[in-house]
Structures are given as structure tokens and as C-alpha cells.
PDB file of C-alpha atoms in Angstrom:
ATOM      1  CA  MET A   1      88.005  -3.532 -12.432  1.00 96.00           C
ATOM      2  CA  ILE A   2      91.395  -5.457 -11.968  1.00 97.00           C
ATOM      3  CA  ILE A   3      91.580  -8.869 -12.491  1.00 98.00           C
ATOM      4  CA  GLY A   4      94.078 -10.736 -11.181  1.00 98.00           C
ATOM      5  CA  VAL A   5      94.968 -13.881 -13.305  1.00 98.00           C
ATOM      6  CA  THR A   6      97.328 -16.710 -12.022  1.00 97.00           C
ATOM      7  CA  GLY A   7      98.168 -20.526 -12.459  1.00 96.00           C
ATOM      8  CA  GLY A   8     100.525 -22.811 -11.605  1.00 93.00           C
ATOM      9  CA  ILE A   9     103.925 -22.857 -13.908  1.00 92.00           C
ATOM     10  CA  ALA A  10     103.054 -23.790 -17.865  1.00 92.00           C
ATOM     11  CA  SER A  11      98.968 -23.411 -17.007  1.00 93.00           C
ATOM     12  CA  GLY A  12      99.480 -21.134 -19.640  1.00 92.00           C
ATOM     13  CA  LYS A  13      98.639 -17.206 -18.199  1.00 95.00           C
ATOM     14  CA  SER A  14     100.405 -15.996 -20.700  1.00 93.00           C
ATOM     15  CA  THR A  15      98.715 -17.662 -23.471  1.00 94.00           C
ATOM     16  CA  VAL A  16      95.567 -16.396 -21.540  1.00 96.00           C
ATOM     17  CA  ALA A  17      96.340 -12.774 -21.552  1.00 97.00           C
ATOM     18  CA  ARG A  18      97.112 -12.652 -24.881  1.00 96.00           C
ATOM     19  CA  ALA A  19      93.493 -13.525 -25.814  1.00 96.00           C
ATOM     20  CA  PHE A  20      92.224 -10.592 -23.660  1.00 97.00           C
ATOM     21  CA  ALA A  21      95.012  -8.856 -24.949  1.00 97.00           C
ATOM     22  CA  ALA A  22      93.960  -9.621 -29.333  1.00 96.00           C
ATOM     23  CA  ARG A  23      90.102  -8.021 -26.758  1.00 95.00           C
ATOM     24  CA  GLY A  24      91.585  -5.254 -25.892  1.00 94.00           C
ATOM     25  CA  ILE A  25      92.471  -5.498 -22.444  1.00 97.00           C
ATOM     26  CA  PRO A  26      94.897  -4.795 -21.456  1.00 97.00           C
ATOM     27  CA  TRP A  27      98.304  -6.376 -19.077  1.00 97.00           C
ATOM     28  CA  VAL A  28     100.674  -6.296 -16.474  1.00 97.00           C
ATOM     29  CA  ASP A  29     102.823  -8.992 -15.962  1.00 97.00           C
ATOM     30  CA  ALA A  30     104.582  -9.272 -12.616  1.00 96.00           C
ATOM     31  CA  ASP A  31     107.176 -11.509 -13.592  1.00 93.00           C
ATOM     32  CA  GLU A  32     108.328  -8.810 -16.143  1.00 95.00           C
ATOM     33  CA  VAL A  33     107.620  -6.023 -13.084  1.00 96.00           C
ATOM     34  CA  ALA A  34     109.630  -8.857 -10.366  1.00 94.00           C
ATOM     35  CA  ARG A  35     112.419  -8.704 -12.794  1.00 94.00           C
ATOM     36  CA  GLU A  36     112.634  -4.830 -13.199  1.00 95.00           C
ATOM     37  CA  VAL A  37     113.112  -3.948  -9.654  1.00 96.00           C
ATOM     38  CA  VAL A  38     115.812  -6.446  -9.027  1.00 96.00           C
ATOM     39  CA  ALA A  39     118.233  -4.825 -12.407  1.00 96.00           C
ATOM     40  CA  PRO A  40     121.712  -2.984 -12.474  1.00 95.00           C
ATOM     41  CA  GLY A  41     121.097  -0.185 -10.349  1.00 94.00           C
ATOM     42  CA  GLU A  42     117.706  -0.921  -8.638  1.00 96.00           C
ATOM     43  CA  PRO A  43     118.561  -0.519  -4.794  1.00 96.00           C
ATOM     44  CA  ALA A  44     117.012  -3.664  -5.134  1.00 97.00           C
ATOM     45  CA  LEU A  45     120.231  -5.274  -6.079  1.00 97.00           C
ATOM     46  CA  ALA A  46     122.131  -3.674  -4.384  1.00 96.00           C
ATOM     47  CA  GLU A  47     121.029  -5.278  -1.057  1.00 97.00           C
ATOM     48  CA  ILE A  48     119.743  -8.455  -2.733  1.00 97.00           C
ATOM     49  CA  ALA A  49     123.865  -8.665  -2.891  1.00 96.00           C
ATOM     50  CA  GLU A  50     125.100  -7.431   0.325  1.00 96.00           C
ATOM     51  CA  HIS A  51     122.361 -10.131   2.619  1.00 95.00           C
ATOM     52  CA  PHE A  52     123.515 -13.043  -0.201  1.00 95.00           C
ATOM     53  CA  GLY A  53     127.052 -12.151  -0.832  1.00 94.00           C
ATOM     54  CA  PRO A  54     128.137 -11.540  -4.118  1.00 93.00           C
ATOM     55  CA  GLU A  55     128.562 -15.254  -5.227  1.00 94.00           C
ATOM     56  CA  VAL A  56     124.664 -14.253  -5.921  1.00 96.00           C
ATOM     57  CA  LEU A  57     125.641 -11.619  -9.100  1.00 96.00           C
ATOM     58  CA  THR A  58     126.913 -11.937 -12.496  1.00 96.00           C
ATOM     59  CA  PRO A  59     130.279 -11.093 -13.797  1.00 94.00           C
ATOM     60  CA  ASP A  60     129.035  -7.970 -15.842  1.00 94.00           C
ATOM     61  CA  GLY A  61     126.731  -6.601 -12.087  1.00 93.00           C
ATOM     62  CA  GLY A  62     123.849  -7.900 -12.787  1.00 96.00           C
ATOM     63  CA  LEU A  63     121.625 -11.150 -10.443  1.00 96.00           C
ATOM     64  CA  ASP A  64     122.544 -14.730 -11.012  1.00 95.00           C
ATOM     65  CA  ARG A  65     119.248 -15.896 -11.087  1.00 91.00           C
ATOM     66  CA  ARG A  66     120.369 -18.875 -10.691  1.00 87.00           C
ATOM     67  CA  ALA A  67     122.712 -18.889  -8.012  1.00 92.00           C
ATOM     68  CA  LEU A  68     119.992 -17.024  -6.578  1.00 93.00           C
ATOM     69  CA  ARG A  69     117.521 -19.621  -7.271  1.00 86.00           C
ATOM     70  CA  GLU A  70     119.509 -23.067  -5.549  1.00 87.00           C
ATOM     71  CA  ILE A  71     120.086 -20.806  -2.370  1.00 91.00           C
ATOM     72  CA  VAL A  72     116.170 -19.768  -1.779  1.00 88.00           C
ATOM     73  CA  PHE A  73     114.640 -23.272  -2.695  1.00 79.00           C
ATOM     74  CA  ALA A  74     116.023 -25.445   0.503  1.00 78.00           C
ATOM     75  CA  ASP A  75     115.564 -22.406   2.652  1.00 88.00           C
ATOM     76  CA  ALA A  76     113.123 -20.856   3.910  1.00 87.00           C
ATOM     77  CA  GLU A  77     113.811 -18.099   5.814  1.00 93.00           C
ATOM     78  CA  ALA A  78     116.448 -16.959   2.880  1.00 93.00           C
ATOM     79  CA  ARG A  79     113.240 -17.491   1.051  1.00 89.00           C
ATOM     80  CA  GLN A  80     111.578 -15.691   3.247  1.00 91.00           C
ATOM     81  CA  ARG A  81     114.864 -12.873   3.482  1.00 94.00           C
ATOM     82  CA  LEU A  82     114.371 -11.659  -0.484  1.00 95.00           C
ATOM     83  CA  GLU A  83     110.978 -11.736  -0.367  1.00 91.00           C
ATOM     84  CA  ARG A  84     110.599  -8.619   2.373  1.00 94.00           C
ATOM     85  CA  ILE A  85     113.282  -7.186   0.343  1.00 96.00           C
ATOM     86  CA  THR A  86     111.006  -7.811  -3.279  1.00 95.00           C
ATOM     87  CA  HIS A  87     108.144  -7.806  -3.258  1.00 91.00           C
ATOM     88  CA  PRO A  88     106.841  -4.314  -0.695  1.00 93.00           C
ATOM     89  CA  ARG A  89     108.628  -2.659  -4.316  1.00 95.00           C
ATOM     90  CA  ILE A  90     107.413  -5.133  -7.448  1.00 95.00           C
ATOM     91  CA  ARG A  91     104.020  -3.869  -5.241  1.00 94.00           C
ATOM     92  CA  GLN A  92     104.116  -0.315  -5.936  1.00 95.00           C
ATOM     93  CA  ARG A  93     105.876  -0.474  -9.309  1.00 96.00           C
ATOM     94  CA  LEU A  94     102.597  -3.012  -9.830  1.00 97.00           C
ATOM     95  CA  GLU A  95     100.270  -0.706  -8.712  1.00 95.00           C
ATOM     96  CA  ALA A  96     101.602   2.049 -10.864  1.00 96.00           C
ATOM     97  CA  HIS A  97     101.036   0.378 -13.471  1.00 95.00           C
ATOM     98  CA  LEU A  98      97.688  -0.895 -13.135  1.00 96.00           C
ATOM     99  CA  GLU A  99      97.169   2.699 -12.224  1.00 94.00           C
ATOM    100  CA  ARG A 100      98.686   4.013 -15.668  1.00 95.00           C
ATOM    101  CA  LEU A 101      96.665   1.103 -17.823  1.00 94.00           C
ATOM    102  CA  GLN A 102      92.991   2.383 -15.855  1.00 91.00           C
ATOM    103  CA  ALA A 103      93.364   6.472 -16.738  1.00 94.00           C
ATOM    104  CA  GLN A 104      94.070   5.377 -20.175  1.00 94.00           C
ATOM    105  CA  GLY A 105      90.741   4.322 -19.789  1.00 90.00           C
ATOM    106  CA  ALA A 106      90.597   0.273 -20.684  1.00 91.00           C
ATOM    107  CA  PRO A 107      87.321  -1.795 -19.637  1.00 93.00           C
ATOM    108  CA  TYR A 108      89.322  -3.346 -17.487  1.00 97.00           C
ATOM    109  CA  VAL A 109      93.337  -4.876 -16.394  1.00 97.00           C
ATOM    110  CA  LEU A 110      94.704  -7.823 -16.015  1.00 98.00           C
ATOM    111  CA  LEU A 111      97.176  -8.995 -13.007  1.00 98.00           C
ATOM    112  CA  VAL A 112      99.014 -11.919 -14.664  1.00 98.00           C
ATOM    113  CA  SER A 113     101.050 -13.364 -11.359  1.00 96.00           C
ATOM    114  CA  PRO A 114     102.345 -16.785 -10.985  1.00 93.00           C
ATOM    115  CA  LEU A 115     102.149 -15.723  -7.210  1.00 91.00           C
ATOM    116  CA  LEU A 116      98.970 -14.165  -6.658  1.00 95.00           C
ATOM    117  CA  PHE A 117      97.680 -15.439  -3.815  1.00 95.00           C
ATOM    118  CA  GLU A 118     101.715 -16.323  -2.152  1.00 90.00           C
ATOM    119  CA  SER A 119     102.454 -13.199  -2.230  1.00 89.00           C
ATOM    120  CA  GLY A 120      99.055 -11.064  -1.094  1.00 92.00           C
ATOM    121  CA  GLN A 121      98.435  -9.184  -4.560  1.00 95.00           C
ATOM    122  CA  ASP A 122      95.198 -10.746  -4.641  1.00 96.00           C
ATOM    123  CA  ALA A 123      93.894  -8.085  -1.774  1.00 96.00           C
ATOM    124  CA  MET A 124      95.202  -5.723  -5.567  1.00 96.00           C
ATOM    125  CA  VAL A 125      92.580  -7.547  -7.918  1.00 97.00           C
ATOM    126  CA  ASP A 126      88.632  -7.178  -7.321  1.00 97.00           C
ATOM    127  CA  ARG A 127      88.237 -11.036  -8.811  1.00 98.00           C
ATOM    128  CA  CYS A 128      90.662 -14.078  -9.190  1.00 98.00           C
ATOM    129  CA  LEU A 129      91.274 -16.240 -12.398  1.00 98.00           C
ATOM    130  CA  VAL A 130      92.402 -19.292 -12.311  1.00 98.00           C
ATOM    131  CA  ILE A 131      94.038 -21.064 -15.429  1.00 97.00           C
ATOM    132  CA  ASP A 132      94.193 -25.187 -14.585  1.00 96.00           C
ATOM    133  CA  VAL A 133      95.569 -27.365 -16.274  1.00 94.00           C
ATOM    134  CA  PRO A 134      96.325 -31.159 -14.390  1.00 93.00           C
ATOM    135  CA  GLU A 135      99.129 -31.567 -12.667  1.00 90.00           C
ATOM    136  CA  VAL A 136     100.922 -34.199 -14.793  1.00 92.00           C
ATOM    137  CA  THR A 137      99.815 -31.886 -17.780  1.00 91.00           C
ATOM    138  CA  GLN A 138     102.074 -28.654 -15.500  1.00 90.00           C
ATOM    139  CA  ILE A 139     105.148 -31.893 -15.828  1.00 92.00           C
ATOM    140  CA  GLU A 140     104.763 -32.177 -18.623  1.00 92.00           C
ATOM    141  CA  ARG A 141     104.585 -29.195 -20.201  1.00 90.00           C
ATOM    142  CA  THR A 142     107.544 -27.287 -17.386  1.00 90.00           C
ATOM    143  CA  ALA A 143     110.336 -30.739 -18.997  1.00 91.00           C
ATOM    144  CA  ALA A 144     109.304 -29.579 -22.112  1.00 91.00           C
ATOM    145  CA  ARG A 145     109.892 -25.235 -22.467  1.00 90.00           C
ATOM    146  CA  ASP A 146     112.586 -25.697 -19.852  1.00 86.00           C
ATOM    147  CA  GLY A 147     114.730 -28.996 -19.991  1.00 88.00           C
ATOM    148  CA  VAL A 148     114.417 -30.578 -17.160  1.00 87.00           C
ATOM    149  CA  ASP A 149     114.126 -34.074 -16.226  1.00 89.00           C
ATOM    150  CA  GLU A 150     110.796 -35.545 -15.472  1.00 90.00           C
ATOM    151  CA  ALA A 151     111.799 -35.319 -11.602  1.00 90.00           C
ATOM    152  CA  GLN A 152     112.842 -31.725 -11.419  1.00 88.00           C
ATOM    153  CA  ALA A 153     109.371 -30.798 -12.963  1.00 89.00           C
ATOM    154  CA  ARG A 154     107.572 -32.442 -10.286  1.00 89.00           C
ATOM    155  CA  ALA A 155     109.868 -31.160  -7.836  1.00 87.00           C
ATOM    156  CA  ILE A 156     109.366 -27.963  -9.184  1.00 85.00           C
ATOM    157  CA  VAL A 157     105.355 -28.443  -9.499  1.00 88.00           C
ATOM    158  CA  ALA A 158     105.390 -29.505  -5.540  1.00 87.00           C
ATOM    159  CA  ALA A 159     107.001 -26.908  -4.150  1.00 84.00           C
ATOM    160  CA  GLN A 160     104.151 -24.757  -5.202  1.00 89.00           C
ATOM    161  CA  MET A 161     100.539 -24.118  -3.614  1.00 93.00           C
ATOM    162  CA  SER A 162      98.678 -26.784  -4.574  1.00 93.00           C
ATOM    163  CA  ARG A 163      96.197 -26.831  -7.081  1.00 93.00           C
ATOM    164  CA  THR A 164      93.856 -27.341  -4.750  1.00 95.00           C
ATOM    165  CA  GLU A 165      94.353 -24.378  -2.653  1.00 97.00           C
ATOM    166  CA  ARG A 166      94.411 -22.845  -6.119  1.00 96.00           C
ATOM    167  CA  LEU A 167      91.328 -24.132  -7.086  1.00 97.00           C
ATOM    168  CA  ALA A 168      89.647 -22.766  -3.402  1.00 97.00           C
ATOM    169  CA  ARG A 169      90.140 -19.835  -3.813  1.00 98.00           C
ATOM    170  CA  ALA A 170      89.289 -18.789  -7.192  1.00 98.00           C
ATOM    171  CA  ASP A 171      86.044 -16.937  -8.338  1.00 98.00           C
ATOM    172  CA  ASP A 172      86.601 -17.824 -12.169  1.00 98.00           C
ATOM    173  CA  VAL A 173      88.406 -20.593 -13.996  1.00 98.00           C
ATOM    174  CA  ILE A 174      89.788 -21.149 -17.294  1.00 97.00           C
ATOM    175  CA  ASP A 175      90.411 -25.067 -18.120  1.00 95.00           C
ATOM    176  CA  ASN A 176      93.192 -24.689 -20.459  1.00 94.00           C
ATOM    177  CA  SER A 177      93.733 -28.540 -21.169  1.00 89.00           C
ATOM    178  CA  ALA A 178      91.890 -28.068 -24.145  1.00 77.00           C
ATOM    179  CA  ASP A 179      92.474 -27.185 -27.518  1.00 84.00           C
ATOM    180  CA  GLU A 180      92.838 -23.213 -28.757  1.00 86.00           C
ATOM    181  CA  ALA A 181      88.983 -22.904 -30.033  1.00 89.00           C
ATOM    182  CA  GLY A 182      87.769 -24.303 -26.079  1.00 92.00           C
ATOM    183  CA  LEU A 183      90.201 -21.786 -24.808  1.00 93.00           C
ATOM    184  CA  ASP A 184      89.038 -18.379 -26.945  1.00 94.00           C
ATOM    185  CA  ALA A 185      85.093 -19.447 -26.002  1.00 95.00           C
ATOM    186  CA  GLN A 186      85.984 -19.257 -22.670  1.00 96.00           C
ATOM    187  CA  VAL A 187      87.891 -15.612 -22.492  1.00 97.00           C
ATOM    188  CA  VAL A 188      84.846 -14.729 -24.559  1.00 96.00           C
ATOM    189  CA  LYS A 189      82.514 -15.491 -22.131  1.00 96.00           C
ATOM    190  CA  LEU A 190      85.127 -14.259 -19.012  1.00 97.00           C
ATOM    191  CA  ASP A 191      85.357 -11.112 -21.361  1.00 97.00           C
ATOM    192  CA  ARG A 192      81.530 -10.485 -21.768  1.00 96.00           C
ATOM    193  CA  ARG A 193      81.340 -10.967 -17.933  1.00 96.00           C
ATOM    194  CA  TYR A 194      83.616  -8.882 -16.751  1.00 97.00           C
ATOM    195  CA  ARG A 195      82.570  -5.997 -19.370  1.00 96.00           C
ATOM    196  CA  ALA A 196      79.293  -6.609 -18.018  1.00 95.00           C
ATOM    197  CA  ALA A 197      80.054  -6.112 -14.287  1.00 95.00           C
ATOM    198  CA  VAL A 198      81.496  -2.261 -15.097  1.00 92.00           C
ATOM    199  CA  GLY A 199      78.121  -2.352 -17.431  1.00 92.00           C
ATOM    200  CA  LEU A 200      79.658  -1.660 -20.571  1.00 89.00           C
ATOM    201  CA  PRO A 201      78.629  -4.075 -23.802  1.00 88.00           C
ATOM    202  CA  PRO A 202      79.541  -6.752 -24.615  1.00 82.00           C
ATOM    203  CA  GLY A 203      82.795  -6.700 -26.972  1.00 69.00           C
ATOM    204  CA  ARG A 204      84.323  -8.182 -30.632  1.00 58.00           C
TER     205      ARG A 204
END
């Protein structure tokens, strides 16, 4: 069984994934895979540079993420072009990682992806787990974590799928606005449910 884990920026997806990992559940990070497919030497990077120009490359030939982000953030057509270059490659690599983990005998595996719904990666999973926090919390955490002002943090949150839509598409929800103990209790409860769904006894 594959559980898709998603949520808005600064909702705590990685924190939740680590809590599941502490109970023996492996995870694949879609953001990490997205970085892999645009690494120097990868075909996707060459295609991006060809389409968007050399200004999206750093002096050492890597991807200048900030320059590319500035282009696609304000241009929906450019963003769609970038997605056509990267999304199929990301999906192919995600599938390979997930198959490898499943072959190792994990009770179930997590696919942690901020764009689970937007990229269509929800079609790859059996259940969708949304990590939810109030938007005001997202804005505060984003500003503190990324060193941006409140207006920039609000713009980032506003550009993502709405909290309402995300929750409407969820099979399961974790409220990550509580303390660490509250988060762990929710993970334990879901872990038991997922193990039961695949016919396994509760974990430790």
C-alpha cells in the first residue's frame, strides 16, 4: 500500500514522515526526486536550458532555481512547459523508488509530495493523507523558515491549492497545529489503521 502525504508549505510534511519512519515506515520524497531529475548531466536540465535560456543556469552549470522560479511564478504557460519537461521524469523515478521499497517488504510506504494533487501523483497512491495547519500558521512558519516577509509568505500560500480543496480530497488528515505529543498520537493511530488494512498487527 502506498500512502500519499501532502500539505501546504510549512505544514510539516517531513516532520510527519519522520514520525512514521520512527515506526519502521520508509518514505520517498518527491521534492528530492525533483532535484535529482534536474541535476547536472540529466536530460531534463538540458531541455530546461534550451527552452528557458542560459540565464536559468548557474556559472557551474547547475540549475539556478531562483531564476527559474521567477520566470514560472508569473507565467502560467511557462510553468506548464516546465511541468511537461519534469513531471513525467519525476513520476518514472518515483515509481522506481516506491517499487524498490515495496520489494524490501515494508508494511506500507509513503510518497511525500507537496504537489501530490496538482501533479496527478495522487493516481499513484492508495490513500491521500493531508497534513493540515491553519493558513496563518503556514504564513508565520514560512516567513520564519525561509527568511521572507509576511507579504511574500502570503503570496506563496495563495499560489498553492486552497486548504479547502486539499482537505476535500483527503482520505485522512493529520492536524499539525498541536504539540509534538498530539502529532505522535495521530501518527500512531493512522499507523495502526494502515497496518490493519494490509493485514498486519499493530507496530511497536
